[in-house]
Tab-separated table of C-alpha atoms in Angstrom:
chain	number	residue	atom	x	y	z
A	1	MET	CA	36.502	44.312	132.310
A	2	ASN	CA	40.144	47.774	133.555
A	3	LEU	CA	38.064	50.469	132.273
A	4	THR	CA	40.165	53.180	133.160
A	5	LEU	CA	40.123	56.893	134.130
A	6	ARG	CA	36.904	58.534	134.199
A	7	ARG	CA	34.747	55.760	132.580
A	8	THR	CA	32.854	58.041	130.423
A	9	ALA	CA	35.554	57.432	128.060
A	10	LEU	CA	36.689	54.285	129.613
A	11	CYS	CA	33.596	52.966	130.338
A	12	LEU	CA	33.439	50.983	127.389
A	13	ALA	CA	36.746	49.527	127.371
A	14	ALA	CA	35.904	47.863	130.420
A	15	ILE	CA	33.107	46.532	128.742
A	16	ALA	CA	35.269	44.750	126.523
A	17	LEU	CA	35.455	43.474	129.371
A	18	ALA	CA	34.986	42.967	130.709
A	19	ALA	CA	37.363	41.625	131.870
A	20	GLY	CA	40.161	42.022	133.943
A	21	CYS	CA	43.446	43.507	134.212
A	22	THR	CA	44.910	40.169	135.031
A	23	THR	CA	48.575	40.623	134.557
A	24	LYS	CA	49.613	37.618	136.413
A	25	SER	CA	47.746	34.533	137.718
A	26	ALA	CA	48.214	32.492	140.611
A	27	ASP	CA	49.836	29.121	139.805
A	28	LYS	CA	47.686	26.134	139.824
A	29	THR	CA	49.901	24.059	142.268
A	30	GLY	CA	50.100	23.879	145.915
A	31	SER	CA	48.107	22.125	148.716
A	32	THR	CA	44.722	23.182	149.831
A	33	GLY	CA	44.276	25.052	153.080
A	34	GLY	CA	43.596	23.318	156.222
A	35	GLY	CA	41.426	23.808	159.242
A	36	SER	CA	38.011	22.638	160.253
A	37	GLY	CA	36.377	24.231	157.261
A	38	SER	CA	38.224	22.493	154.577
A	39	THR	CA	35.547	19.696	153.982
A	40	SER	CA	34.320	19.740	150.437
A	41	THR	CA	30.664	20.376	150.173
A	42	SER	CA	28.193	21.709	147.664
A	43	SER	CA	28.995	25.198	148.667
A	44	GLY	CA	32.736	24.868	148.070
A	45	PRO	CA	35.930	23.237	149.315
A	46	VAL	CA	35.656	25.392	152.404
A	47	THR	CA	32.120	25.610	153.972
A	48	LEU	CA	31.148	28.996	155.322
A	49	LYS	CA	30.139	28.357	158.997
A	50	ASP	CA	28.151	31.564	159.498
A	51	GLY	CA	27.492	34.214	156.977
A	52	SER	CA	24.609	35.845	158.706
A	53	GLN	CA	26.499	38.955	159.555
A	54	VAL	CA	27.899	39.365	156.069
A	55	LYS	CA	26.194	41.882	153.822
A	56	LEU	CA	27.533	41.606	150.256
A	57	ALA	CA	27.591	44.255	147.720
A	58	LEU	CA	28.510	43.562	143.981
A	59	ILE	CA	29.355	46.830	142.371
A	60	PRO	CA	30.213	47.207	138.586
A	61	GLY	CA	31.450	50.558	137.323
A	62	GLY	CA	28.176	51.100	135.620
A	63	ALA	CA	25.394	49.446	133.661
A	64	HIS	CA	26.602	46.904	131.037
A	65	PRO	CA	25.159	43.603	129.686
A	66	TYR	CA	28.375	41.799	130.916
A	67	PHE	CA	27.467	42.366	134.557
A	68	GLN	CA	23.880	41.277	134.466
A	69	PRO	CA	24.825	37.669	135.497
A	70	TRP	CA	26.136	39.309	138.815
A	71	LYS	CA	22.796	40.381	139.713
A	72	THR	CA	21.170	36.855	139.754
A	73	THR	CA	24.284	35.395	141.093
A	74	ALA	CA	24.182	37.793	144.117
A	75	ASP	CA	20.819	36.277	144.985
A	76	ARG	CA	22.295	32.753	144.613
A	77	ASP	CA	25.050	33.789	146.989
A	78	LYS	CA	22.587	34.933	149.567
A	79	THR	CA	20.676	31.621	149.405
A	80	GLU	CA	23.496	29.186	149.253
A	81	PHE	CA	25.763	30.954	151.706
A	82	LYS	CA	23.108	32.134	154.022
A	83	LEU	CA	24.259	35.777	153.912
A	84	GLY	CA	22.676	38.500	155.949
A	85	ALA	CA	21.930	40.667	152.737
A	86	VAL	CA	23.132	41.200	149.183
A	87	THR	CA	22.809	43.967	146.772
A	88	PHE	CA	23.794	44.566	143.100
A	89	ASN	CA	24.355	48.337	142.265
A	90	GLU	CA	25.314	49.450	138.854
A	91	THR	CA	24.639	53.149	139.239
A	92	GLY	CA	28.296	54.359	139.218
A	93	GLU	CA	27.671	55.790	135.737
A	94	TRP	CA	31.299	54.895	134.781
A	95	ASP	CA	32.588	57.727	136.890
A	96	GLN	CA	35.021	56.838	139.831
A	97	GLY	CA	33.676	59.625	142.039
A	98	LYS	CA	30.151	58.516	141.516
A	99	GLN	CA	31.093	54.844	142.167
A	100	ASN	CA	32.815	55.840	145.274
A	101	ASN	CA	29.693	57.647	146.451
A	102	VAL	CA	27.819	54.359	145.873
A	103	ILE	CA	30.267	52.363	147.747
A	104	ASN	CA	30.212	54.888	150.698
A	105	SER	CA	26.388	54.914	150.750
A	106	LEU	CA	26.340	51.078	150.920
A	107	ALA	CA	28.825	50.924	153.661
A	108	ALA	CA	26.765	53.498	155.662
A	109	GLN	CA	23.868	50.999	155.219
A	110	GLY	CA	25.852	48.263	156.799
A	111	TYR	CA	27.266	46.463	153.843
A	112	ASN	CA	30.619	45.053	154.758
A	113	ALA	CA	31.829	42.868	151.943
A	114	PHE	CA	32.453	44.385	148.515
A	115	GLY	CA	33.059	42.882	145.145
A	116	ILE	CA	34.001	45.835	142.917
A	117	PHE	CA	34.718	46.386	139.312
A	118	GLY	CA	36.665	49.621	139.615
A	119	VAL	CA	35.957	52.386	137.008
A	120	SER	CA	39.495	53.882	137.038
A	121	PRO	CA	42.154	51.078	137.511
A	122	THR	CA	44.730	53.813	138.238
A	123	ASP	CA	42.820	55.090	141.151
A	124	ILE	CA	40.751	52.207	142.503
A	125	ASN	CA	43.459	50.964	145.019
A	126	SER	CA	42.660	54.154	147.162
A	127	THR	CA	39.102	53.114	147.348
A	128	PHE	CA	40.092	49.570	148.323
A	129	GLU	CA	42.453	50.983	150.928
A	130	ASP	CA	39.636	52.965	152.511
A	131	LEU	CA	37.326	50.041	152.654
A	132	LYS	CA	40.060	47.730	154.199
A	133	ALA	CA	40.762	50.464	156.755
A	134	LYS	CA	37.161	50.157	157.909
A	135	GLY	CA	37.411	46.474	158.419
A	136	PHE	CA	35.669	45.382	155.303
A	137	ALA	CA	36.485	42.436	152.906
A	138	VAL	CA	37.123	43.718	149.430
A	139	GLY	CA	37.578	41.825	146.126
A	140	SER	CA	38.520	43.350	142.786
A	141	LEU	CA	36.146	41.484	140.346
A	142	ALA	CA	36.439	41.383	136.490
A	143	SER	CA	39.285	43.967	136.548
A	144	CYS	CA	42.404	44.377	138.583
A	145	PRO	CA	44.111	47.681	139.438
A	146	ALA	CA	46.602	49.045	136.999
A	147	GLY	CA	50.224	48.432	137.868
A	148	ASN	CA	51.676	45.829	140.273
A	149	THR	CA	49.758	46.480	143.374
A	150	ASP	CA	46.332	45.103	144.271
A	151	SER	CA	45.149	46.699	147.609
A	152	ALA	CA	41.999	44.388	147.580
A	153	ASP	CA	42.129	41.029	149.306
A	154	PHE	CA	42.340	39.405	145.872
A	155	CYS	CA	41.478	40.019	142.211
A	156	LEU	CA	39.413	37.482	140.184
A	157	SER	CA	39.455	38.662	136.657
A	158	THR	CA	39.765	37.507	133.047
A	159	ASP	CA	43.335	37.295	131.722
A	160	VAL	CA	42.415	39.549	128.876
A	161	GLU	CA	45.660	38.991	126.837
A	162	THR	CA	45.130	35.223	126.940
A	163	ALA	CA	41.492	35.611	126.020
A	164	ALA	CA	42.358	37.979	122.966
A	165	TYR	CA	44.989	35.424	121.986
A	166	LYS	CA	42.549	32.649	121.995
A	167	ALA	CA	40.237	34.794	119.911
A	168	ALA	CA	42.833	35.664	117.377
A	169	LYS	CA	43.871	32.005	117.115
A	170	ALA	CA	40.219	31.115	116.436
A	171	THR	CA	40.066	33.820	113.730
A	172	ILE	CA	43.195	32.551	112.044
A	173	ALA	CA	41.864	29.008	112.031
A	174	ALA	CA	38.457	30.217	110.634
A	175	ILE	CA	40.213	31.851	107.647
A	176	GLY	CA	42.311	28.772	107.003
A	177	GLY	CA	45.579	30.078	108.345
A	178	HIS	CA	46.303	32.856	105.894
A	179	GLY	CA	44.867	36.139	104.867
A	180	THR	CA	44.067	39.613	106.351
A	181	ILE	CA	42.407	40.197	109.676
A	182	VAL	CA	41.493	43.290	111.649
A	183	HIS	CA	41.076	43.785	115.354
A	184	LEU	CA	38.116	45.835	116.813
A	185	THR	CA	38.421	46.727	120.521
A	186	GLY	CA	37.807	49.249	123.263
A	187	ASN	CA	39.330	52.353	124.726
A	188	ASN	CA	42.954	52.788	123.561
A	189	VAL	CA	44.281	54.235	126.818
A	190	ASP	CA	42.757	51.429	128.944
A	191	SER	CA	45.669	48.962	129.923
A	192	ASN	CA	43.284	46.046	129.217
A	193	THR	CA	42.979	47.148	125.670
A	194	GLN	CA	46.680	47.219	125.173
A	195	ARG	CA	46.851	43.712	126.622
A	196	ARG	CA	44.256	42.580	124.146
A	197	ILE	CA	46.200	44.172	121.347
A	198	ALA	CA	49.226	42.359	122.533
A	199	GLY	CA	47.427	38.964	122.585
A	200	VAL	CA	46.218	39.376	119.015
A	201	LYS	CA	49.517	40.484	117.786
A	202	LYS	CA	51.145	37.409	119.376
A	203	ALA	CA	48.802	35.160	117.399
A	204	VAL	CA	49.476	36.931	114.210
A	205	ALA	CA	53.265	36.867	114.710
A	206	GLU	CA	52.981	33.052	115.127
A	207	THR	CA	51.870	32.657	111.528
A	208	ASN	CA	55.229	33.844	110.286
A	209	GLY	CA	53.636	36.199	107.720
A	210	LYS	CA	50.845	34.026	106.460
A	211	VAL	CA	48.405	36.324	108.270
A	212	THR	CA	48.664	40.221	108.191
A	213	GLU	CA	46.714	42.538	110.478
A	214	LEU	CA	45.273	45.884	109.389
A	215	PRO	CA	45.580	48.719	111.952
A	216	VAL	CA	43.656	48.113	115.082
A	217	ILE	CA	40.405	50.046	115.417
A	218	THR	CA	39.933	51.264	119.049
A	219	ASP	CA	37.650	53.417	121.035
A	220	ILE	CA	34.483	51.890	119.519
A	221	ASP	CA	32.972	50.282	122.574
A	222	LYS	CA	31.206	53.362	123.966
A	223	ASP	CA	27.778	52.153	122.846
A	224	LEU	CA	26.436	50.021	120.071
A	225	SER	CA	25.767	52.936	117.613
A	226	THR	CA	29.362	53.830	117.821
A	227	ALA	CA	30.572	50.385	117.096
A	228	GLN	CA	27.968	49.951	114.279
A	229	LYS	CA	29.190	53.125	112.473
A	230	ALA	CA	32.739	52.036	112.777
A	231	VAL	CA	31.961	48.613	111.300
A	232	ALA	CA	29.881	50.063	108.530
A	233	ASP	CA	32.831	52.522	107.706
A	234	LEU	CA	35.414	49.630	107.821
A	235	LEU	CA	33.454	47.361	105.532
A	236	ALA	CA	32.673	50.133	103.028
A	237	ALA	CA	36.288	51.106	102.793
A	238	GLN	CA	38.312	47.710	103.156
A	239	GLY	CA	35.491	45.012	103.266
A	240	THR	CA	36.787	43.220	100.107
A	241	LYS	CA	40.375	43.040	101.628
A	242	ILE	CA	39.364	41.520	104.928
A	243	ASN	CA	39.119	37.737	105.569
A	244	GLY	CA	38.554	37.854	109.304
A	245	ILE	CA	37.515	40.193	112.164
A	246	VAL	CA	38.480	39.563	115.711
A	247	THR	CA	36.479	41.654	118.258
A	248	THR	CA	37.677	41.966	121.904
A	249	ALA	CA	34.946	44.286	123.040
A	250	TYR	CA	31.218	43.771	123.597
A	251	ASN	CA	29.610	46.332	121.331
A	252	PRO	CA	32.085	45.886	118.345
A	253	ALA	CA	31.356	42.119	118.563
A	254	VAL	CA	27.658	42.618	118.091
A	255	ALA	CA	28.156	45.278	115.437
A	256	ALA	CA	30.591	43.096	113.544
A	257	ALA	CA	28.288	40.146	113.375
A	258	ASP	CA	25.362	42.272	112.238
A	259	GLY	CA	27.422	44.409	109.853
A	260	VAL	CA	29.073	41.308	108.111
A	261	ALA	CA	25.675	39.507	107.914
A	262	GLY	CA	24.259	42.490	106.158
A	263	SER	CA	27.163	42.988	103.786
A	264	LYS	CA	27.051	39.436	102.609
A	265	LEU	CA	30.906	39.618	102.468
A	266	PRO	CA	32.715	36.333	103.108
A	267	ILE	CA	34.272	37.600	106.399
A	268	LYS	CA	34.793	35.277	109.305
A	269	VAL	CA	33.849	37.001	112.521
A	270	VAL	CA	35.137	35.954	116.011
A	271	ALA	CA	33.387	37.741	118.894
A	272	ILE	CA	33.624	38.238	122.663
A	273	ASP	CA	31.103	37.118	125.180
A	274	ASP	CA	27.853	35.237	124.758
A	275	ASP	CA	25.424	37.774	123.707
A	276	ALA	CA	22.312	36.026	122.387
A	277	LYS	CA	22.877	37.417	118.879
A	278	ILE	CA	26.477	36.059	118.916
A	279	LEU	CA	25.288	32.653	120.041
A	280	ALA	CA	22.558	32.683	117.240
A	281	GLY	CA	25.140	33.622	114.684
A	282	ILE	CA	27.422	30.806	115.751
A	283	LYS	CA	24.540	28.312	115.275
A	284	SER	CA	23.617	29.816	111.870
A	285	GLY	CA	27.225	29.920	110.778
A	286	GLY	CA	27.303	33.657	110.465
A	287	VAL	CA	29.730	33.980	113.427
A	288	ALA	CA	32.808	31.643	113.357
A	289	ALA	CA	33.355	31.633	117.078
A	290	THR	CA	33.389	33.703	120.354
A	291	VAL	CA	35.436	33.740	123.433
A	292	THR	CA	33.291	33.872	126.632
A	293	GLN	CA	34.294	35.052	129.983
A	294	ASN	CA	33.036	33.988	133.487
A	295	PRO	CA	30.954	36.633	135.073
A	296	VAL	CA	28.888	34.123	136.980
A	297	GLY	CA	32.160	32.504	138.433
A	298	GLN	CA	33.442	36.033	139.476
A	299	ALA	CA	30.256	36.810	141.294
A	300	TYR	CA	29.855	33.338	142.759
A	301	VAL	CA	33.369	32.562	143.927
A	302	GLY	CA	34.005	36.231	144.663
A	303	GLY	CA	30.852	36.268	146.911
A	304	TRP	CA	31.870	32.920	148.649
A	305	LEU	CA	35.498	34.273	149.304
A	306	LEU	CA	34.293	37.638	150.573
A	307	ALA	CA	31.936	35.939	153.016
A	308	LEU	CA	34.754	33.790	154.357
A	309	LEU	CA	36.913	36.719	154.912
A	310	GLN	CA	34.363	39.167	156.391
A	311	SER	CA	33.079	36.503	158.841
A	312	LYS	CA	36.741	36.105	159.897
A	313	GLN	CA	36.654	32.405	159.308
A	314	CYS	CA	39.539	32.799	156.814
A	315	THR	CA	42.266	35.148	155.961
A	316	MET	CA	44.373	35.599	152.886
A	317	LYS	CA	47.800	34.078	152.947
A	318	ASP	CA	48.825	36.363	150.112
A	319	PRO	CA	46.718	39.405	150.064
A	320	GLY	CA	46.109	40.967	146.547
A	321	VAL	CA	46.502	37.651	144.708
A	322	ILE	CA	45.411	37.562	141.129
A	323	VAL	CA	43.516	34.623	139.752
A	324	ASP	CA	42.314	34.176	136.139
A	325	SER	CA	38.560	33.588	136.123
A	326	GLY	CA	38.809	31.832	132.763
A	327	SER	CA	38.020	32.317	129.106
A	328	PHE	CA	36.464	29.723	126.701
A	329	VAL	CA	36.433	29.424	122.910
A	330	VAL	CA	32.883	28.635	121.660
A	331	THR	CA	32.262	27.294	118.218
A	332	LYS	CA	29.354	25.513	116.467
A	333	ALA	CA	30.717	22.293	117.798
A	334	ASN	CA	30.269	23.167	121.374
A	335	VAL	CA	27.862	26.106	121.439
A	336	ASP	CA	25.151	24.025	123.249
A	337	THR	CA	27.501	22.670	125.778
A	338	TYR	CA	30.285	25.312	126.485
A	339	ASP	CA	28.637	26.491	129.670
A	340	GLN	CA	29.547	23.091	131.282
A	341	GLU	CA	33.233	23.829	130.827
A	342	ARG	CA	32.599	27.285	132.416
A	343	GLN	CA	30.845	25.866	135.417
A	344	ALA	CA	33.715	23.203	135.835
A	345	LYS	CA	36.076	26.143	135.876
A	346	THR	CA	34.014	28.011	138.540
A	347	LYS	CA	34.465	24.908	140.844
A	348	GLU	CA	38.019	24.760	139.990
A	349	LEU	CA	38.490	28.359	141.149
A	350	GLN	CA	37.081	27.607	144.524
A	351	THR	CA	39.628	24.846	144.929
A	352	GLU	CA	42.396	27.011	143.676
A	353	PHE	CA	41.654	29.840	146.113
A	354	VAL	CA	41.816	27.412	149.083
A	355	LYS	CA	45.546	27.292	148.933
A	356	HIS	CA	45.689	31.167	149.220
A	357	LEU	CA	43.477	30.832	152.482
A	358	SER	CA	44.356	30.361	156.195
A	359	CYS	CA	41.024	29.161	157.807
A	360	GLN	CA	39.845	28.479	161.385
């Protein structure tokens, strides 16, 4: 989800989310961390000894369906890790200044561990630095800061270029390996959008000309009505020329699925995330595939890690490390079972993070 610069405009790029500005991922090798807390248990490969003083805040940039699993996962974090308090606050309204006000208010209320989806990836590091200076644990969740510096303790985010590449490959497969596709996505100035565009273009280039791509349609993830109008205009103007639509933003995905179904055109749609309409479309055959992300894993593993850090049980060996939270191709063949793969990835993330920790 880096929705960048005043998220009124950006807001929705993020939403394509959602996911993250993962530009590099921690490697998958290395030994697990040592210390008395390294025994594997149901709460992870490092057991939190005492989370009673940890007050966890999970803070998206604003309201969006992608983040709703964070809310229920926050409650799970509180129960499983026995935290002092948790809150989920989505009232930032996709404005970095307003989000900062939310964060400062929660800090004044005693919250001391923050998982944040920054509204402005170009400015969020200063927010992270302010929180770190106050002694708080900070994780960048679902989106990493722009550039090469992450001032949070870690970033747990979707590698959006990889996710878009998977979506484009699924689209190409759905149209039989040749034809014309079009990419619908979020805010053009968002660095995540540019990574998604690169991922789709990479997949198209690998076909050696068998698949051509129409000009990318950006800036249509502001809300569902914006996306619906864009899809309607696209289908009216070029629908008969299009074999496949790949969407890497939430609202365009829903709009494309509905629009193609209504038009009766033989266009294969590949979506993003697991909106109920998208999953229903996969089951009925109206949607060829989708690429889901891992918001539950971000909130669960992020909450666990923040509690370990804020309780001072662990420190980061390499502060600011970026880890891909995962993306998963869903088709009719695995639509009823894909979440098992996602749950397995969440467990794997905990194990992966251990090698980045030094624990007492």
